[in-house]
């Protein structure tokens, strides 16, 4: 149910931001369940939304901060699982 809701990317920037945070949370939950592949797909969806928001609003620091944090999490996962 939760992911079906998140698949609907709204036009409103605030709702898009909340959807990105939702995808990041879904990624965290999948990580806790040991489903790292599914987690990283969810994290990539969050990154995609956050990148769009950051491009559209480069001076909005919360978009940039959450984008940086989410990309860092993806990088940490890659480091521990690929090396």
JSON list of C-alpha atoms in Angstrom, two decimals:
[
{"chain": "A", "resi": 1, "resn": "UNK", "atom": "CA", "xyz": [0.00, 0.00, 0.00]},
{"chain": "A", "resi": 2, "resn": "UNK", "atom": "CA", "xyz": [2.69, 2.45, 1.03]},
{"chain": "A", "resi": 3, "resn": "UNK", "atom": "CA", "xyz": [4.74, 2.03, -2.13]},
{"chain": "A", "resi": 4, "resn": "UNK", "atom": "CA", "xyz": [1.62, 2.21, -4.33]},
{"chain": "A", "resi": 5, "resn": "UNK", "atom": "CA", "xyz": [0.91, 5.60, -2.78]},
{"chain": "A", "resi": 6, "resn": "UNK", "atom": "CA", "xyz": [4.49, 6.73, -3.36]},
{"chain": "A", "resi": 7, "resn": "UNK", "atom": "CA", "xyz": [4.39, 5.71, -7.03]},
{"chain": "A", "resi": 8, "resn": "UNK", "atom": "CA", "xyz": [1.98, 8.59, -7.62]},
{"chain": "A", "resi": 9, "resn": "UNK", "atom": "CA", "xyz": [4.40, 11.50, -7.93]},
{"chain": "A", "resi": 10, "resn": "UNK", "atom": "CA", "xyz": [2.38, 14.66, -7.29]},
{"chain": "A", "resi": 11, "resn": "UNK", "atom": "CA", "xyz": [2.92, 18.02, -8.94]},
{"chain": "A", "resi": 12, "resn": "UNK", "atom": "CA", "xyz": [3.11, 19.89, -5.64]},
{"chain": "A", "resi": 13, "resn": "UNK", "atom": "CA", "xyz": [6.72, 20.38, -4.50]},
{"chain": "A", "resi": 14, "resn": "UNK", "atom": "CA", "xyz": [5.93, 19.74, -0.84]},
{"chain": "A", "resi": 15, "resn": "UNK", "atom": "CA", "xyz": [4.17, 16.49, -1.66]},
{"chain": "A", "resi": 16, "resn": "UNK", "atom": "CA", "xyz": [7.02, 15.45, -3.94]},
{"chain": "A", "resi": 17, "resn": "UNK", "atom": "CA", "xyz": [9.44, 16.13, -1.10]},
{"chain": "A", "resi": 18, "resn": "UNK", "atom": "CA", "xyz": [7.35, 14.03, 1.27]},
{"chain": "A", "resi": 19, "resn": "UNK", "atom": "CA", "xyz": [7.21, 11.26, -1.34]},
{"chain": "A", "resi": 20, "resn": "UNK", "atom": "CA", "xyz": [11.02, 11.32, -1.56]},
{"chain": "A", "resi": 21, "resn": "UNK", "atom": "CA", "xyz": [11.27, 11.08, 2.22]},
{"chain": "A", "resi": 22, "resn": "UNK", "atom": "CA", "xyz": [8.79, 8.22, 2.08]},
{"chain": "A", "resi": 23, "resn": "UNK", "atom": "CA", "xyz": [10.94, 6.35, -0.44]},
{"chain": "A", "resi": 24, "resn": "UNK", "atom": "CA", "xyz": [13.96, 6.88, 1.80]},
{"chain": "A", "resi": 25, "resn": "UNK", "atom": "CA", "xyz": [12.02, 5.45, 4.73]},
{"chain": "A", "resi": 26, "resn": "UNK", "atom": "CA", "xyz": [10.93, 2.45, 2.63]},
{"chain": "A", "resi": 27, "resn": "UNK", "atom": "CA", "xyz": [14.62, 1.92, 1.81]},
{"chain": "A", "resi": 28, "resn": "UNK", "atom": "CA", "xyz": [15.51, 2.00, 5.51]},
{"chain": "A", "resi": 29, "resn": "UNK", "atom": "CA", "xyz": [12.81, -0.56, 6.29]},
{"chain": "A", "resi": 30, "resn": "UNK", "atom": "CA", "xyz": [13.96, -2.91, 3.54]},
{"chain": "A", "resi": 31, "resn": "UNK", "atom": "CA", "xyz": [17.54, -2.57, 4.78]},
{"chain": "A", "resi": 32, "resn": "UNK", "atom": "CA", "xyz": [16.43, -3.57, 8.27]},
{"chain": "A", "resi": 33, "resn": "UNK", "atom": "CA", "xyz": [14.72, -6.62, 6.79]},
{"chain": "A", "resi": 34, "resn": "UNK", "atom": "CA", "xyz": [17.91, -7.60, 4.98]},
{"chain": "A", "resi": 35, "resn": "UNK", "atom": "CA", "xyz": [16.45, -6.80, 1.56]},
{"chain": "A", "resi": 36, "resn": "UNK", "atom": "CA", "xyz": [19.30, -4.60, 0.40]},
{"chain": "A", "resi": 37, "resn": "UNK", "atom": "CA", "xyz": [18.56, -4.80, -3.32]},
{"chain": "A", "resi": 38, "resn": "UNK", "atom": "CA", "xyz": [14.96, -3.64, -2.83]},
{"chain": "A", "resi": 39, "resn": "UNK", "atom": "CA", "xyz": [16.16, -1.00, -0.38]},
{"chain": "A", "resi": 40, "resn": "UNK", "atom": "CA", "xyz": [18.55, 0.50, -2.90]},
{"chain": "A", "resi": 41, "resn": "UNK", "atom": "CA", "xyz": [15.88, 0.63, -5.60]},
{"chain": "A", "resi": 42, "resn": "UNK", "atom": "CA", "xyz": [13.69, 2.62, -3.20]},
{"chain": "A", "resi": 43, "resn": "UNK", "atom": "CA", "xyz": [16.64, 4.86, -2.34]},
{"chain": "A", "resi": 44, "resn": "UNK", "atom": "CA", "xyz": [17.23, 5.52, -6.06]},
{"chain": "A", "resi": 45, "resn": "UNK", "atom": "CA", "xyz": [13.59, 6.62, -6.41]},
{"chain": "A", "resi": 46, "resn": "UNK", "atom": "CA", "xyz": [14.08, 9.05, -3.52]},
{"chain": "A", "resi": 47, "resn": "UNK", "atom": "CA", "xyz": [17.24, 10.38, -5.15]},
{"chain": "A", "resi": 48, "resn": "UNK", "atom": "CA", "xyz": [15.47, 10.89, -8.48]},
{"chain": "A", "resi": 49, "resn": "UNK", "atom": "CA", "xyz": [12.74, 13.00, -6.88]},
{"chain": "A", "resi": 50, "resn": "UNK", "atom": "CA", "xyz": [15.22, 14.96, -4.76]},
{"chain": "A", "resi": 51, "resn": "UNK", "atom": "CA", "xyz": [17.42, 15.66, -7.80]},
{"chain": "A", "resi": 52, "resn": "UNK", "atom": "CA", "xyz": [14.45, 17.10, -9.66]},
{"chain": "A", "resi": 53, "resn": "UNK", "atom": "CA", "xyz": [13.48, 19.24, -6.69]},
{"chain": "A", "resi": 54, "resn": "UNK", "atom": "CA", "xyz": [17.04, 20.46, -6.25]},
{"chain": "A", "resi": 55, "resn": "UNK", "atom": "CA", "xyz": [17.33, 21.35, -9.95]},
{"chain": "A", "resi": 56, "resn": "UNK", "atom": "CA", "xyz": [14.06, 23.28, -9.81]},
{"chain": "A", "resi": 57, "resn": "UNK", "atom": "CA", "xyz": [14.90, 24.98, -6.48]},
{"chain": "A", "resi": 58, "resn": "UNK", "atom": "CA", "xyz": [18.71, 25.19, -6.12]},
{"chain": "A", "resi": 59, "resn": "UNK", "atom": "CA", "xyz": [18.47, 27.60, -3.17]},
{"chain": "A", "resi": 60, "resn": "UNK", "atom": "CA", "xyz": [16.20, 25.32, -1.13]},
{"chain": "A", "resi": 61, "resn": "UNK", "atom": "CA", "xyz": [18.67, 23.82, 1.34]},
{"chain": "A", "resi": 62, "resn": "UNK", "atom": "CA", "xyz": [16.40, 21.07, 2.65]},
{"chain": "A", "resi": 63, "resn": "UNK", "atom": "CA", "xyz": [16.20, 19.52, -0.82]},
{"chain": "A", "resi": 64, "resn": "UNK", "atom": "CA", "xyz": [19.98, 19.69, -1.14]},
{"chain": "A", "resi": 65, "resn": "UNK", "atom": "CA", "xyz": [20.58, 18.30, 2.35]},
{"chain": "A", "resi": 66, "resn": "UNK", "atom": "CA", "xyz": [18.26, 15.34, 1.92]},
{"chain": "A", "resi": 67, "resn": "UNK", "atom": "CA", "xyz": [19.68, 14.65, -1.53]},
{"chain": "A", "resi": 68, "resn": "UNK", "atom": "CA", "xyz": [23.22, 14.63, -0.15]},
{"chain": "A", "resi": 69, "resn": "UNK", "atom": "CA", "xyz": [22.22, 12.39, 2.74]},
{"chain": "A", "resi": 70, "resn": "UNK", "atom": "CA", "xyz": [20.39, 9.91, 0.51]},
{"chain": "A", "resi": 71, "resn": "UNK", "atom": "CA", "xyz": [23.22, 9.74, -2.01]},
{"chain": "A", "resi": 72, "resn": "UNK", "atom": "CA", "xyz": [25.66, 9.18, 0.86]},
{"chain": "A", "resi": 73, "resn": "UNK", "atom": "CA", "xyz": [23.55, 6.29, 2.13]},
{"chain": "A", "resi": 74, "resn": "UNK", "atom": "CA", "xyz": [23.55, 4.73, -1.33]},
{"chain": "A", "resi": 75, "resn": "UNK", "atom": "CA", "xyz": [27.32, 5.17, -1.53]},
{"chain": "A", "resi": 76, "resn": "UNK", "atom": "CA", "xyz": [27.84, 3.58, 1.87]},
{"chain": "A", "resi": 77, "resn": "UNK", "atom": "CA", "xyz": [25.75, 0.60, 0.82]},
{"chain": "A", "resi": 78, "resn": "UNK", "atom": "CA", "xyz": [27.78, 0.23, -2.37]},
{"chain": "A", "resi": 79, "resn": "UNK", "atom": "CA", "xyz": [31.02, 0.44, -0.42]},
{"chain": "A", "resi": 80, "resn": "UNK", "atom": "CA", "xyz": [30.03, -2.33, 1.99]},
{"chain": "A", "resi": 81, "resn": "UNK", "atom": "CA", "xyz": [28.43, -4.59, -0.60]},
{"chain": "A", "resi": 82, "resn": "UNK", "atom": "CA", "xyz": [30.72, -4.19, -3.56]},
{"chain": "A", "resi": 83, "resn": "UNK", "atom": "CA", "xyz": [34.16, -4.05, -1.93]}
]
